[in-house]
Coordinates of C-alpha atoms in Angstrom, one line a residue:
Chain A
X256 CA 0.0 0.0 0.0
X257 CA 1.1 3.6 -0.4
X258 CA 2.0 6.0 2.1
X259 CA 3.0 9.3 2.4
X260 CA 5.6 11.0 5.0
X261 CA 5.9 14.6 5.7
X262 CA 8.6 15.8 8.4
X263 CA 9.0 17.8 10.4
X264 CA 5.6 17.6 11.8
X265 CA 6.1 21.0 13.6
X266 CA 8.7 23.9 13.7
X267 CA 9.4 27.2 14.7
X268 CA 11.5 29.4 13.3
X269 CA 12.6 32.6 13.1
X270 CA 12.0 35.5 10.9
X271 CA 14.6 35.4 8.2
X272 CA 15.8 32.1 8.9
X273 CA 15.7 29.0 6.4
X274 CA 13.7 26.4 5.7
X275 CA 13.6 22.5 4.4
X276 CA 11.0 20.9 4.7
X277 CA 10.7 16.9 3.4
X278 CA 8.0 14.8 1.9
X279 CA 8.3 11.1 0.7
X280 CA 6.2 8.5 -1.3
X281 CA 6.7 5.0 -0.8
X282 CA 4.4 2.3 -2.6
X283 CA 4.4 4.1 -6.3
X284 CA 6.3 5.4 -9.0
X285 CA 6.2 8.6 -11.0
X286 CA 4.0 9.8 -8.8
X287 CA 2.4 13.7 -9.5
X288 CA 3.5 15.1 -5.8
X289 CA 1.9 18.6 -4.6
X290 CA 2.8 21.1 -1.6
X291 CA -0.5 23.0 -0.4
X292 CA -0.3 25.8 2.5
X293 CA -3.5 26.1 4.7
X294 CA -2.9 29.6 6.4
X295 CA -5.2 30.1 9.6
X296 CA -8.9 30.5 8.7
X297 CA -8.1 30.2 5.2
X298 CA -8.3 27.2 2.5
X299 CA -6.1 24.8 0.8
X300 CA -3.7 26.7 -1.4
X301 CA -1.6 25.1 -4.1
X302 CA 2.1 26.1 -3.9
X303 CA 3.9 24.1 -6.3
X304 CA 3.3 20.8 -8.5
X305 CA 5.6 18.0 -10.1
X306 CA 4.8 15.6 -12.8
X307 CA 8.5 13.8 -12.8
X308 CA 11.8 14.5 -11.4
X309 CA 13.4 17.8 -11.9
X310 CA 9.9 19.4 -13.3
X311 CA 8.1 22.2 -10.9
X312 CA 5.2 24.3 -11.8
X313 CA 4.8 27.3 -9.2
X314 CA 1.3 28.5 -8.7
X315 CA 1.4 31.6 -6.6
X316 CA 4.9 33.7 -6.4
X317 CA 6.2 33.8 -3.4
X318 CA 10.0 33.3 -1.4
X319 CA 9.4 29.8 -1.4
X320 CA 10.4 27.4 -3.8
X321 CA 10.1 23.3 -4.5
X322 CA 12.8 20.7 -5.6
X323 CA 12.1 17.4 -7.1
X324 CA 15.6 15.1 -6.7
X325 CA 14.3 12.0 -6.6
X326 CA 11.0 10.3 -7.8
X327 CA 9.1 10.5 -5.0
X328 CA 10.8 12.8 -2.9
X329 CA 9.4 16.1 -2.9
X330 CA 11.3 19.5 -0.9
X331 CA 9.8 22.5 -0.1
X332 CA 12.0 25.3 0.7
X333 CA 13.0 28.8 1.8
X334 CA 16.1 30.5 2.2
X335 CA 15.0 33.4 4.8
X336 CA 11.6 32.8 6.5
X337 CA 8.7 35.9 6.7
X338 CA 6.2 35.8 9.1
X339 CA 3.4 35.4 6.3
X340 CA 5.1 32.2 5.8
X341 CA 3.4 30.8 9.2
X342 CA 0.6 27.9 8.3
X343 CA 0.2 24.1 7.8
X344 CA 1.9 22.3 4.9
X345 CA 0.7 19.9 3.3
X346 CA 2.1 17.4 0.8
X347 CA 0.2 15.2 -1.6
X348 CA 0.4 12.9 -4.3
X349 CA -1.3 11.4 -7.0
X350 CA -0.9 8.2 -9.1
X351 CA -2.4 7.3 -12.7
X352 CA -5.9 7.8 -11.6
X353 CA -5.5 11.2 -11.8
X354 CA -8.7 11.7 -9.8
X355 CA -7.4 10.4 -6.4
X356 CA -5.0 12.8 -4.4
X357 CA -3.8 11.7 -0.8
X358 CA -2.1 13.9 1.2
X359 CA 0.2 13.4 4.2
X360 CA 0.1 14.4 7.5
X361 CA 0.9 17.9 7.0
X362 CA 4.0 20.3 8.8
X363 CA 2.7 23.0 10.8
X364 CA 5.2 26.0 10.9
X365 CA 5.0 29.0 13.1
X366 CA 7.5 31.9 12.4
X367 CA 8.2 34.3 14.9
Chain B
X112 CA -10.9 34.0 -10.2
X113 CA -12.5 31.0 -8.0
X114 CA -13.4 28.2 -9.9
X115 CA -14.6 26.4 -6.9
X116 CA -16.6 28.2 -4.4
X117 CA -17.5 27.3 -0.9
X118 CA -19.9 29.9 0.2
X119 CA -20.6 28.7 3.6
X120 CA -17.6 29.1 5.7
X121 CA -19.3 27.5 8.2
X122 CA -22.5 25.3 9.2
X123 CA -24.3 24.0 12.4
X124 CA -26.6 21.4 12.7
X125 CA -28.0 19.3 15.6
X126 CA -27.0 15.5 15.9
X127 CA -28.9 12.8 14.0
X128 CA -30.1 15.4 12.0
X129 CA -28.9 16.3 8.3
X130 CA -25.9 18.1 7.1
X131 CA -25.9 19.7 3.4
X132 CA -22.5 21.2 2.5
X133 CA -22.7 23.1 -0.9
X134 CA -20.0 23.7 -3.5
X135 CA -20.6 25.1 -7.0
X136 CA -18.0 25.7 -9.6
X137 CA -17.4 27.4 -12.9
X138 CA -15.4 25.2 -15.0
X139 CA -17.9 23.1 -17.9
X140 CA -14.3 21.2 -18.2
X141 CA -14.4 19.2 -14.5
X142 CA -14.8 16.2 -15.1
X143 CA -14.7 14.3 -11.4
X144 CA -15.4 15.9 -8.1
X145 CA -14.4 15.4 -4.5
X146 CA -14.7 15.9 -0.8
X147 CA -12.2 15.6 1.8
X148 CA -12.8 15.9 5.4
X149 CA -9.6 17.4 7.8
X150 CA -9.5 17.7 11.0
X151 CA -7.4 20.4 12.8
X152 CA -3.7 19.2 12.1
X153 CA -4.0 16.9 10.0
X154 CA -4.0 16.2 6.2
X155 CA -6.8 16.3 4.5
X156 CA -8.7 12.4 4.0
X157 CA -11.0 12.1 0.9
X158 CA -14.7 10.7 1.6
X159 CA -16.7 10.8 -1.5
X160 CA -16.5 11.6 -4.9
X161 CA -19.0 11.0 -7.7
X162 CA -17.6 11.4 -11.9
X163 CA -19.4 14.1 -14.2
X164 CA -21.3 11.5 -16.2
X165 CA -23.4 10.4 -12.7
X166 CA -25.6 12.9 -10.7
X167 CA -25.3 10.9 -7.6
X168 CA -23.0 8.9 -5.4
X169 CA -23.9 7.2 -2.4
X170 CA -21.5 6.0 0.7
X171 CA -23.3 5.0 3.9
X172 CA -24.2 8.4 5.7
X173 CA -22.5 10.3 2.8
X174 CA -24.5 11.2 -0.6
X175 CA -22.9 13.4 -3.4
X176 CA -25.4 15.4 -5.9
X177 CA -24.1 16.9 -8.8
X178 CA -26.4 19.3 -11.0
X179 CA -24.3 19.6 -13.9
X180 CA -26.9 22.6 -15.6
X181 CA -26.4 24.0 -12.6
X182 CA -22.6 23.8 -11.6
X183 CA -23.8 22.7 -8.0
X184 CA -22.7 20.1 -5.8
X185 CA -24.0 19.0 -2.6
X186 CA -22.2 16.4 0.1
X187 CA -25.7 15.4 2.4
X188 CA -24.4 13.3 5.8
X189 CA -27.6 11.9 7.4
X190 CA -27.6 11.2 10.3
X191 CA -24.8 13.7 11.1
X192 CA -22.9 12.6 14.3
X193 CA -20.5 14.4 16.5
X194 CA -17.8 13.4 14.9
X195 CA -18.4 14.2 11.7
X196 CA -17.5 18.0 13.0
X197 CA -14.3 18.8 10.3
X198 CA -14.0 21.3 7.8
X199 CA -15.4 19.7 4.5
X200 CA -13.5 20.7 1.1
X201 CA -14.9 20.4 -2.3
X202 CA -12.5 19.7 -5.2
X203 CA -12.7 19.1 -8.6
X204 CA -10.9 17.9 -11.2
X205 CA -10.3 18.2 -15.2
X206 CA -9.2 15.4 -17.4
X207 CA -5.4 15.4 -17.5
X208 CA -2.1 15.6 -15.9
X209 CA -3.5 19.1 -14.0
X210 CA -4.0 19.6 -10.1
X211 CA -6.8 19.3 -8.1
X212 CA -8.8 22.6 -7.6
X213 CA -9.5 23.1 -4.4
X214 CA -12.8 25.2 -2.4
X215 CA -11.7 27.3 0.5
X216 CA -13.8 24.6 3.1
X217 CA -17.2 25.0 4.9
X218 CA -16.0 24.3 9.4
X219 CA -19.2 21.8 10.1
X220 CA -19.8 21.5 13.7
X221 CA -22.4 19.3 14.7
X222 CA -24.3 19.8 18.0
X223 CA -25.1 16.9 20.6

């Protein structure tokens, strides 16, 4: 069966500092993987997308930005941390039916 | 510009009685919808979904309508129980390799 890890499940970090944050995929291959922020009060929004290795698609602009090194590893980074950054992350992935999407337990990240 | 709209941030409703969580959306190219259910901290988990070519989907307590005319879809959870309290998101979906699109949630509580 598949599963999907996500680590750290919490952090805090300061303003300006940087930030890795990990997802894996065991149980498929080529999976599509997806990072989504939740912000307080707010819905799911899509960050960034990969169909294969190497390949990102950014939806919103922003100071984050997403790395793809291996199949079904997925990164999600930053290199200095603003306080808008704060929410829950969540990483998800999709396999050839294209109309199932599981996501993982999610990272929440407070920046202070 | 929302292609998938969840205009009730929020709904209460008395146990054993029925919950109807509405979604409607703007894209005649969807093809397959869904609902996930998360609860606080924690990734989202998908309950229900129902294809484009159906207008209804039934899962135990959980029913999916789709008015296609309309661009409406409904999640109905009868009887509603306390732990069904979660915030809901609709999603929908487009055939090919693109990402899910995502409403910004309706926060159920239901009341014992």
């Amino acid at each position: 069966s598949q599963t999907i890890h996500q680590w750290p499940a919490t952090l805090v970090q300061p303003v300006g500092s940087p930030l890795s944050l990990e997802c894996t995929v065991e149980g498929t291959s080529n999976p599509n993987l997806y990072w989504y922020r939740q912000a307080a009060g707010r819905g799911l929004q899509l960050l960034f997308y990969s169909v294969g290795i190497g390949q990102i698609s950014s939806e919103v602009p922003q100071n984050l930005s997403a790395s793809r090194p291996q199949d079904r590893q997925f990164i999600l980074s930053s290199k200095k941390l603003l306080l808008s950054d704060s929410g829950f992350y969540l990483c998800a992935w999709t396999g050839f039916k294209y109309n199932e999407q599981f996501f993982g337990p999610g990272t929440r990240l407070t920046v202070l | 510009d929302q292609q998938v709209k969840q205009n009730s941030p929020s709904l209460s409703v008395q146990e054993g009685r029925i919950s109807i969580l509405n979604c409607d959306y703007t894209n005649s190219m969807f093809d397959y919808f869904l609902w996930y259910k998360k609860y606080p901290a924690e990734g989202p988990t998908f309950l229900i979904s129902i294809s484009s070519i159906k207008d209804k989907n039934e899962d135990g307590r959980f029913t999916v309508f789709l008015n296609k005319s309309a661009k409406h879809l409904s999640l109905h959870i009868v009887p509603s129980q306390p732990g069904d309290s979660a915030v809901y998101f609709c999603a929908a979906i487009s055939p090919g390799n693109t990402p899910l699109v995502f409403g910004k949630g309706t926060r159920l509580s239901v009341i014992a």
